[in-house]
GROMACS .gro file of N, CA and C in nm:
model
  477
    1MET      N    1   9.047   6.159  11.230
    1MET     CA    2   9.053   6.117  11.128
    1MET      C    3   9.224   6.121  11.082
    2MET      N    4   9.327   6.079  10.968
    2MET     CA    5   9.446   6.087  10.967
    2MET      C    6   9.421   6.221  10.892
    3VAL      N    7   9.599   6.286  10.937
    3VAL     CA    8   9.590   6.417  10.852
    3VAL      C    9   9.588   6.420  10.656
    4GLU      N   10   9.601   6.311  10.610
    4GLU     CA   11   9.600   6.287  10.500
    4GLU      C   12   9.440   6.264  10.431
    5GLU      N   13   9.354   6.239  10.510
    5GLU     CA   14   9.193   6.273  10.486
    5GLU      C   15   9.181   6.410  10.509
    6LEU      N   16   9.249   6.465  10.606
    6LEU     CA   17   9.200   6.641  10.616
    6LEU      C   18   9.262   6.692  10.528
    7ILE      N   19   9.387   6.658  10.473
    7ILE     CA   20   9.453   6.747  10.366
    7ILE      C   21   9.342   6.713  10.220
    8ASP      N   22   9.265   6.610  10.189
    8ASP     CA   23   9.206   6.588  10.083
    8ASP      C   24   9.099   6.688  10.084
    9LEU      N   25   9.020   6.633  10.238
    9LEU     CA   26   8.903   6.711  10.239
    9LEU      C   27   8.870   6.887  10.264
   10TYR      N   28   9.035   6.922  10.318
   10TYR     CA   29   9.016   7.048  10.328
   10TYR      C   30   9.113   7.162  10.312
   11GLY      N   31   9.194   7.046  10.210
   11GLY     CA   32   9.360   7.125  10.181
   11GLY      C   33   9.317   7.261  10.104
   12ASP      N   34   9.262   7.262  10.000
   12ASP     CA   35   9.245   7.362   9.936
   12ASP      C   36   9.201   7.479  10.010
   13ASP      N   37   9.070   7.448  10.128
   13ASP     CA   38   9.052   7.591  10.187
   13ASP      C   39   9.144   7.602  10.274
   14VAL      N   40   9.211   7.549  10.341
   14VAL     CA   41   9.348   7.602  10.404
   14VAL      C   42   9.409   7.702  10.330
   15LEU      N   43   9.461   7.627  10.210
   15LEU     CA   44   9.535   7.711  10.091
   15LEU      C   45   9.496   7.790  10.101
   16ARG      N   46   9.389   7.867  10.037
   16ARG     CA   47   9.313   7.957  10.006
   16ARG      C   48   9.332   8.034  10.134
   17LEU      N   49   9.313   8.006  10.247
   17LEU     CA   50   9.331   8.075  10.316
   17LEU      C   51   9.413   8.163  10.425
   18CYS      N   52   9.542   8.069  10.384
   18CYS     CA   53   9.670   8.128  10.428
   18CYS      C   54   9.720   8.265  10.314
   19LEU      N   55   9.672   8.189  10.186
   19LEU     CA   56   9.715   8.321  10.076
   19LEU      C   57   9.641   8.400  10.094
   20ALA      N   58   9.539   8.459  10.136
   20ALA     CA   59   9.437   8.544  10.165
   20ALA      C   60   9.500   8.670  10.275
   21TYR      N   61   9.587   8.560  10.378
   21TYR     CA   62   9.630   8.624  10.496
   21TYR      C   63   9.789   8.651  10.469
   22LEU      N   64   9.811   8.582  10.385
   22LEU     CA   65  10.030   8.644  10.362
   22LEU      C   66   9.990   8.696  10.223
   23GLY      N   67   9.940   8.681  10.110
   23GLY     CA   68   9.953   8.742  10.006
   23GLY      C   69  10.036   8.729   9.920
   24ASP      N   70  10.093   8.593   9.951
   24ASP     CA   71  10.233   8.543   9.870
   24ASP      C   72  10.253   8.354   9.900
   25ARG      N   73  10.197   8.338   9.770
   25ARG     CA   74  10.187   8.174   9.736
   25ARG      C   75  10.270   8.110   9.820
   26GLY      N   76  10.417   8.164   9.776
   26GLY     CA   77  10.582   8.086   9.882
   26GLY      C   78  10.530   8.063  10.018
   27LEU      N   79  10.492   8.179  10.084
   27LEU     CA   80  10.447   8.204  10.193
   27LEU      C   81  10.312   8.127  10.249
   28ALA      N   82  10.237   8.092  10.169
   28ALA     CA   83  10.095   8.044  10.178
   28ALA      C   84  10.093   7.943  10.195
   29GLU      N   85  10.219   7.835  10.088
   29GLU     CA   86  10.237   7.735  10.110
   29GLU      C   87  10.319   7.670  10.214
   30ASP      N   88  10.406   7.702  10.322
   30ASP     CA   89  10.499   7.743  10.409
   30ASP      C   90  10.398   7.708  10.542
   31ALA      N   91  10.287   7.809  10.519
   31ALA     CA   92  10.174   7.803  10.659
   31ALA      C   93  10.110   7.707  10.675
   32PHE      N   94  10.091   7.660  10.504
   32PHE     CA   95   9.984   7.526  10.510
   32PHE      C   96  10.043   7.388  10.522
   33GLN      N   97  10.166   7.383  10.484
   33GLN     CA   98  10.243   7.247  10.561
   33GLN      C   99  10.275   7.252  10.688
   34GLU      N  100  10.270   7.382  10.761
   34GLU     CA  101  10.322   7.393  10.912
   34GLU      C  102  10.159   7.397  10.978
   35THR      N  103  10.048   7.428  10.906
   35THR     CA  104   9.923   7.410  10.964
   35THR      C  105   9.896   7.287  10.960
   36PHE      N  106   9.949   7.209  10.875
   36PHE     CA  107   9.911   7.066  10.900
   36PHE      C  108  10.009   6.955  11.006
   37LEU      N  109  10.139   6.994  10.999
   37LEU     CA  110  10.185   6.969  11.098
   37LEU      C  111  10.172   6.953  11.252
   38LYS      N  112  10.098   7.107  11.289
   38LYS     CA  113  10.040   7.132  11.374
   38LYS      C  114   9.937   7.030  11.404
   39ALA      N  115   9.870   7.061  11.334
   39ALA     CA  116   9.777   6.969  11.363
   39ALA      C  117   9.777   6.825  11.370
   40TRP      N  118   9.902   6.743  11.271
   40TRP     CA  119   9.931   6.602  11.316
   40TRP      C  120   9.943   6.598  11.464
   41ARG      N  121  10.056   6.700  11.468
   41ARG     CA  122  10.088   6.649  11.608
   41ARG      C  123  10.003   6.716  11.749
   42SER      N  124   9.887   6.755  11.714
   42SER     CA  125   9.796   6.745  11.818
   42SER      C  126   9.692   6.726  11.817
   43SER      N  127   9.694   6.606  11.665
   43SER     CA  128   9.518   6.525  11.694
   43SER      C  129   9.495   6.469  11.738
   44ASP      N  130   9.609   6.414  11.911
   44ASP     CA  131   9.538   6.364  12.032
   44ASP      C  132   9.463   6.429  12.069
   45ARG      N  133   9.492   6.593  12.063
   45ARG     CA  134   9.432   6.685  12.204
   45ARG      C  135   9.284   6.759  12.119
   46PHE      N  136   9.242   6.667  11.959
   46PHE     CA  137   9.125   6.729  11.930
   46PHE      C  138   9.002   6.670  12.001
   47ARG      N  139   8.929   6.748  12.098
   47ARG     CA  140   8.827   6.674  12.098
   47ARG      C  141   8.695   6.705  12.041
   48GLY      N  142   8.635   6.750  11.965
   48GLY     CA  143   8.581   6.740  11.834
   48GLY      C  144   8.447   6.828  11.902
   49GLU      N  145   8.552   6.981  11.994
   49GLU     CA  146   8.396   7.051  11.997
   49GLU      C  147   8.354   7.120  11.890
   50SER      N  148   8.421   7.143  11.825
   50SER     CA  149   8.421   7.199  11.665
   50SER      C  150   8.441   7.116  11.549
   51SER      N  151   8.378   7.157  11.434
   51SER     CA  152   8.395   7.055  11.326
   51SER      C  153   8.568   7.099  11.244
   52PRO      N  154   8.613   6.951  11.223
   52PRO     CA  155   8.815   6.971  11.183
   52PRO      C  156   8.798   7.067  11.105
   53LYS      N  157   8.714   7.138  11.010
   53LYS     CA  158   8.738   7.244  10.906
   53LYS      C  159   8.770   7.416  11.029
   54THR      N  160   8.666   7.399  11.158
   54THR     CA  161   8.721   7.526  11.208
   54THR      C  162   8.824   7.474  11.265
   55TRP      N  163   8.845   7.378  11.347
   55TRP     CA  164   8.989   7.368  11.407
   55TRP      C  165   9.105   7.387  11.292
   56LEU      N  166   9.070   7.339  11.164
   56LEU     CA  167   9.184   7.343  11.099
   56LEU      C  168   9.190   7.540  11.048
   57CYS      N  169   9.094   7.552  11.058
   57CYS     CA  170   9.113   7.726  11.007
   57CYS      C  171   9.166   7.839  11.116
   58ALA      N  172   9.133   7.727  11.256
   58ALA     CA  173   9.165   7.827  11.383
   58ALA      C  174   9.380   7.790  11.397
   59ILE      N  175   9.415   7.680  11.337
   59ILE     CA  176   9.546   7.680  11.306
   59ILE      C  177   9.567   7.723  11.173
   60ALA      N  178   9.555   7.706  11.134
   60ALA     CA  179   9.601   7.816  10.972
   60ALA      C  180   9.593   7.964  11.064
   61VAL      N  181   9.477   7.987  11.094
   61VAL     CA  182   9.494   8.161  11.117
   61VAL      C  183   9.581   8.171  11.216
   62ASN      N  184   9.614   8.100  11.338
   62ASN     CA  185   9.710   8.120  11.402
   62ASN      C  186   9.813   8.143  11.378
   63THR      N  187   9.875   8.037  11.286
   63THR     CA  188  10.004   7.987  11.173
   63THR      C  189  10.060   8.148  11.118
   64CYS      N  190   9.938   8.153  11.033
   64CYS     CA  191   9.939   8.288  10.961
   64CYS      C  192   9.931   8.419  11.059
   65ARG      N  193   9.904   8.458  11.103
   65ARG     CA  194   9.955   8.545  11.193
   65ARG      C  195  10.120   8.544  11.283
   66ASP      N  196  10.096   8.438  11.312
   66ASP     CA  197  10.234   8.431  11.396
   66ASP      C  198  10.368   8.483  11.301
   67GLN      N  199  10.301   8.404  11.161
   67GLN     CA  200  10.432   8.466  11.022
   67GLN      C  201  10.407   8.614  11.058
   68LEU      N  202  10.254   8.664  11.014
   68LEU     CA  203  10.309   8.881  11.003
   68LEU      C  204  10.372   8.920  11.096
   69ARG      N  205  10.356   8.823  11.232
   69ARG     CA  206  10.476   8.922  11.328
   69ARG      C  207  10.607   8.855  11.365
   70SER      N  208  10.633   8.767  11.255
   70SER     CA  209  10.787   8.758  11.250
   70SER      C  210  10.868   8.877  11.214
   71ARG      N  211  10.984   8.887  11.257
   71ARG     CA  212  11.080   9.005  11.247
   71ARG      C  213  11.113   8.999  11.118
   72TRP      N  214  11.151   8.889  11.055
   72TRP     CA  215  11.161   8.833  10.893
   72TRP      C  216  11.053   8.911  10.835
   73PHE      N  217  10.931   8.873  10.830
   73PHE     CA  218  10.802   8.932  10.823
   73PHE      C  219  10.791   9.057  10.787
   74ARG      N  220  10.826   9.120  10.935
   74ARG     CA  221  10.797   9.304  10.890
   74ARG      C  222  10.903   9.354  10.785
   75MET      N  223  11.026   9.300  10.743
   75MET     CA  224  11.160   9.328  10.685
   75MET      C  225  11.121   9.303  10.537
   76TRP      N  226  11.029   9.157  10.550
   76TRP     CA  227  11.015   9.155  10.369
   76TRP      C  228  10.912   9.216  10.262
   77ARG      N  229  10.960   9.264  10.169
   77ARG     CA  230  10.821   9.342  10.125
   77ARG      C  231  10.751   9.259  10.063
   78LYS      N  232  10.591   9.283  10.037
   78LYS     CA  233  10.551   9.182   9.987
   78LYS      C  234  10.553   9.186   9.831
   79SER      N  235  10.609   9.003   9.771
   79SER     CA  236  10.701   9.070   9.627
   79SER      C  237  10.525   9.010   9.501
   80GLN      N  238  10.387   9.008   9.567
   80GLN     CA  239  10.317   9.013   9.485
   80GLN      C  240  10.202   9.192   9.547
   81PRO      N  241  10.143   9.180   9.424
   81PRO     CA  242  10.032   9.305   9.450
   81PRO      C  243   9.933   9.254   9.429
   82ILE      N  244   9.822   9.321   9.538
   82ILE     CA  245   9.669   9.251   9.560
   82ILE      C  246   9.587   9.209   9.425
   83GLU      N  247   9.661   9.295   9.274
   83GLU     CA  248   9.592   9.252   9.183
   83GLU      C  249   9.603   9.038   9.161
   84SER      N  250   9.755   9.042   9.239
   84SER     CA  251   9.807   8.885   9.148
   84SER      C  252   9.697   8.774   9.220
   85LEU      N  253   9.635   8.862   9.379
   85LEU     CA  254   9.567   8.777   9.453
   85LEU      C  255   9.424   8.751   9.329
   86LEU      N  256   9.391   8.783   9.250
   86LEU     CA  257   9.258   8.759   9.164
   86LEU      C  258   9.232   8.673   9.109
   87ASP      N  259   9.389   8.576   9.020
   87ASP     CA  260   9.448   8.495   8.986
   87ASP      C  261   9.370   8.365   9.077
   88LEU      N  262   9.413   8.391   9.213
   88LEU     CA  263   9.328   8.243   9.330
   88LEU      C  264   9.215   8.243   9.354
   89ALA      N  265   9.147   8.343   9.266
   89ALA     CA  266   8.985   8.330   9.287
   89ALA      C  267   8.931   8.217   9.197
   90ALA      N  268   8.823   8.163   9.239
   90ALA     CA  269   8.741   8.056   9.178
   90ALA      C  270   8.698   8.102   9.025
   91PRO      N  271   8.681   8.038   8.938
   91PRO     CA  272   8.615   8.060   8.825
   91PRO      C  273   8.539   8.193   8.821
   92GLN      N  274   8.408   8.066   8.908
   92GLN     CA  275   8.321   8.174   8.911
   92GLN      C  276   8.303   8.275   8.993
   93GLU      N  277   8.417   8.346   9.009
   93GLU     CA  278   8.475   8.432   9.086
   93GLU      C  279   8.562   8.562   9.043
   94ALA      N  280   8.609   8.493   8.915
   94ALA     CA  281   8.676   8.587   8.843
   94ALA      C  282   8.644   8.683   8.770
   95ASP      N  283   8.493   8.703   8.754
   95ASP     CA  284   8.411   8.820   8.718
   95ASP      C  285   8.424   8.910   8.863
   96ASN      N  286   8.432   8.902   8.935
   96ASN     CA  287   8.403   8.924   9.037
   96ASN      C  288   8.498   8.994   9.063
   97ALA      N  289   8.624   9.023   8.978
   97ALA     CA  290   8.746   9.124   9.045
   97ALA      C  291   8.743   9.246   9.106
   98PRO      N  292   8.623   9.333   9.075
   98PRO     CA  293   8.611   9.465   9.182
   98PRO      C  294   8.600   9.438   9.339
   99LEU      N  295   8.497   9.328   9.315
   99LEU     CA  296   8.446   9.262   9.471
   99LEU      C  297   8.644   9.190   9.575
  100VAL      N  298   8.680   9.105   9.468
  100VAL     CA  299   8.776   9.043   9.550
  100VAL      C  300   8.835   9.125   9.571
  101LYS      N  301   8.901   9.242   9.441
  101LYS     CA  302   8.979   9.372   9.515
  101LYS      C  303   8.951   9.431   9.652
  102ALA      N  304   8.819   9.406   9.635
  102ALA     CA  305   8.777   9.525   9.737
  102ALA      C  306   8.820   9.452   9.875
  103VAL      N  307   8.783   9.314   9.875
  103VAL     CA  308   8.780   9.244   9.996
  103VAL      C  309   8.895   9.227  10.023
  104PHE      N  310   8.997   9.211   9.980
  104PHE     CA  311   9.195   9.227   9.960
  104PHE      C  312   9.210   9.339  10.029
  105SER      N  313   9.137   9.464  10.025
  105SER     CA  314   9.206   9.612  10.058
  105SER      C  315   9.130   9.599  10.173
  106LEU      N  316   9.039   9.543  10.243
  106LEU     CA  317   8.931   9.548  10.369
  106LEU      C  318   9.121   9.511  10.475
  107PRO      N  319   9.076   9.605  10.595
  107PRO     CA  320   9.169   9.617  10.706
  107PRO      C  321   9.150   9.494  10.744
  108GLY      N  322   9.269   9.441  10.796
  108GLY     CA  323   9.270   9.267  10.810
  108GLY      C  324   9.193   9.201  10.932
  109MET      N  325   9.150   9.289  11.037
  109MET     CA  326   9.029   9.259  11.133
  109MET      C  327   8.884   9.210  11.029
  110TYR      N  328   8.895   9.319  10.926
  110TYR     CA  329   8.756   9.281  10.873
  110TYR      C  330   8.766   9.149  10.793
  111ARG      N  331   8.862   9.148  10.670
  111ARG     CA  332   8.904   9.092  10.597
  111ARG      C  333   8.909   8.937  10.623
  112GLU      N  334   8.934   8.926  10.750
  112GLU     CA  335   8.931   8.820  10.805
  112GLU      C  336   8.829   8.729  10.825
  113VAL      N  337   8.718   8.807  10.839
  113VAL     CA  338   8.598   8.756  10.873
  113VAL      C  339   8.482   8.750  10.782
  114VAL      N  340   8.525   8.852  10.702
  114VAL     CA  341   8.509   8.818  10.553
  114VAL      C  342   8.491   8.704  10.484
  115LEU      N  343   8.640   8.642  10.522
  115LEU     CA  344   8.639   8.509  10.439
  115LEU      C  345   8.626   8.386  10.479
  116LEU      N  346   8.653   8.432  10.637
  116LEU     CA  347   8.576   8.305  10.693
  116LEU      C  348   8.430   8.251  10.726
  117TYR      N  349   8.352   8.380  10.618
  117TYR     CA  350   8.211   8.346  10.655
  117TYR      C  351   8.212   8.336  10.530
  118TYR      N  352   8.223   8.338  10.427
  118TYR     CA  353   8.189   8.369  10.253
  118TYR      C  354   8.277   8.255  10.191
  119ASP      N  355   8.410   8.287  10.211
  119ASP     CA  356   8.479   8.211  10.136
  119ASP      C  357   8.497   8.053  10.233
  120GLN      N  358   8.478   8.054  10.378
  120GLN     CA  359   8.534   7.942  10.417
  120GLN      C  360   8.397   7.869  10.477
  121ASN      N  361   8.265   7.908  10.445
  121ASN     CA  362   8.143   7.926  10.449
  121ASN      C  363   8.131   7.882  10.637
  122LEU      N  364   8.243   7.954  10.722
  122LEU     CA  365   8.180   7.909  10.811
  122LEU      C  366   8.071   8.010  10.906
  123ASN      N  367   8.006   8.024  11.005
  123ASN     CA  368   7.892   8.083  11.066
  123ASN      C  369   7.951   8.185  11.187
  124THR      N  370   7.882   8.212  11.224
  124THR     CA  371   7.968   8.364  11.330
  124THR      C  372   8.004   8.280  11.441
  125GLN      N  373   7.938   8.166  11.508
  125GLN     CA  374   8.020   8.131  11.616
  125GLN      C  375   8.086   8.020  11.561
  126GLU      N  376   8.128   7.986  11.483
  126GLU     CA  377   8.246   7.861  11.403
  126GLU      C  378   8.344   8.006  11.425
  127ILE      N  379   8.333   8.092  11.360
  127ILE     CA  380   8.428   8.218  11.344
  127ILE      C  381   8.472   8.250  11.492
  128ALA      N  382   8.355   8.286  11.526
  128ALA     CA  383   8.399   8.334  11.714
  128ALA      C  384   8.493   8.233  11.746
  129ASN      N  385   8.503   8.094  11.739
  129ASN     CA  386   8.590   8.013  11.761
  129ASN      C  387   8.680   8.049  11.764
  130VAL      N  388   8.766   8.018  11.563
  130VAL     CA  389   8.876   8.029  11.514
  130VAL      C  390   8.942   8.138  11.563
  131LEU      N  391   8.839   8.281  11.583
  131LEU     CA  392   8.972   8.405  11.621
  131LEU      C  393   8.939   8.425  11.811
  132HIS      N  394   8.904   8.308  11.822
  132HIS     CA  395   8.892   8.381  12.007
  132HIS      C  396   8.790   8.503  12.028
  133LEU      N  397   8.629   8.532  11.942
  133LEU     CA  398   8.638   8.624  12.006
  133LEU      C  399   8.504   8.624  12.015
  134SER      N  400   8.415   8.676  12.051
  134SER     CA  401   8.280   8.677  12.097
  134SER      C  402   8.178   8.669  11.940
  135VAL      N  403   8.087   8.604  11.980
  135VAL     CA  404   8.027   8.662  11.814
  135VAL      C  405   7.972   8.765  11.832
  136ASN      N  406   7.917   8.845  11.922
  136ASN     CA  407   7.902   9.002  11.883
  136ASN      C  408   7.969   9.048  11.814
  137THR      N  409   8.111   9.046  11.832
  137THR     CA  410   8.201   9.095  11.782
  137THR      C  411   8.261   9.033  11.648
  138VAL      N  412   8.252   8.956  11.599
  138VAL     CA  413   8.228   8.859  11.489
  138VAL      C  414   8.099   8.914  11.372
  139SER      N  415   8.001   8.952  11.439
  139SER     CA  416   7.870   8.990  11.395
  139SER      C  417   7.929   9.122  11.329
  140THR      N  418   7.970   9.199  11.479
  140THR     CA  419   7.992   9.393  11.452
  140THR      C  420   8.104   9.394  11.339
  141ARG      N  421   8.183   9.310  11.311
  141ARG     CA  422   8.263   9.284  11.242
  141ARG      C  423   8.262   9.278  11.093
  142LEU      N  424   8.168   9.159  11.058
  142LEU     CA  425   8.091   9.133  10.925
  142LEU      C  426   8.013   9.224  10.876
  143ARG      N  427   7.953   9.324  10.991
  143ARG     CA  428   7.839   9.459  10.931
  143ARG      C  429   7.905   9.531  10.910
  144ARG      N  430   7.944   9.584  10.959
  144ARG     CA  431   8.148   9.687  10.931
  144ARG      C  432   8.234   9.683  10.801
  145ALA      N  433   8.244   9.561  10.758
  145ALA     CA  434   8.271   9.463  10.650
  145ALA      C  435   8.223   9.515  10.518
  146ARG      N  436   8.056   9.484  10.528
  146ARG     CA  437   8.004   9.503  10.409
  146ARG      C  438   7.947   9.645  10.393
  147LYS      N  439   7.964   9.719  10.550
  147LYS     CA  440   7.952   9.841  10.477
  147LYS      C  441   8.077   9.945  10.423
  148GLN      N  442   8.197   9.877  10.436
  148GLN     CA  443   8.288   9.918  10.392
  148GLN      C  444   8.306   9.862  10.203
  149LEU      N  445   8.254   9.773  10.198
  149LEU     CA  446   8.281   9.703  10.054
  149LEU      C  447   8.171   9.777  10.001
  150GLU      N  448   8.064   9.796  10.087
  150GLU     CA  449   7.877   9.896  10.001
  150GLU      C  450   7.985  10.023   9.928
  151LYS      N  451   8.058  10.073  10.029
  151LYS     CA  452   8.103  10.182   9.989
  151LYS      C  453   8.179  10.173   9.903
  152ALA      N  454   8.328  10.017   9.894
  152ALA     CA  455   8.426  10.091   9.774
  152ALA      C  456   8.346  10.045   9.661
  153LEU      N  457   8.247   9.920   9.647
  153LEU     CA  458   8.188   9.893   9.504
  153LEU      C  459   8.110   9.988   9.488
  154LYS      N  460   8.025  10.133   9.486
  154LYS     CA  461   8.019  10.208   9.425
  154LYS      C  462   8.107  10.334   9.474
  155GLY      N  463   8.230  10.302   9.433
  155GLY     CA  464   8.275  10.411   9.422
  155GLY      C  465   8.307  10.524   9.505
  156GLU      N  466   8.283  10.486   9.694
  156GLU     CA  467   8.260  10.573   9.746
  156GLU      C  468   8.385  10.621   9.794
  157ILE      N  469   8.469  10.484   9.816
  157ILE     CA  470   8.608  10.511   9.920
  157ILE      C  471   8.749  10.453   9.762
  158GLU      N  472   8.856  10.446   9.762
  158GLU     CA  473   8.879  10.356   9.722
  158GLU      C  474   8.953  10.249   9.748
  159PRO      N  475   8.912  10.104   9.710
  159PRO     CA  476   8.960  10.008   9.770
  159PRO      C  477   9.139   9.965   9.762
   0.00000   0.00000   0.00000
């Protein structure tokens, strides 16, 4: 499959995933470009053991993690508050602003499994492949994230 086809099919999903990780549109667009550049460079090594979407999500997650670990990023203050990410939600999600805010307030390890499961529609095995975790770990993180979201939405904890 050509990179142009991958961008057409999965570009919006990859951009949303990068945006959720990085919290800044400019950084997300950079990560998006880097993701597809890496996919193009390594397309001959794609063995088809997972779906192209799962493969791209893995590349995007690793690219975003690299950016988050960079010295520059640690020194840079995020320019946009969580509330600005609500604009990125799909129109049907705009009515769920408290839920979206609660999801973006989760610790990273919980937020990433929730986003991959609910936003990217990956199953627990695919998420395990993307994050290089066991299926049990993914299931545990999803369960704990759901509990935190439930408490946040009930007002028991501050999102």
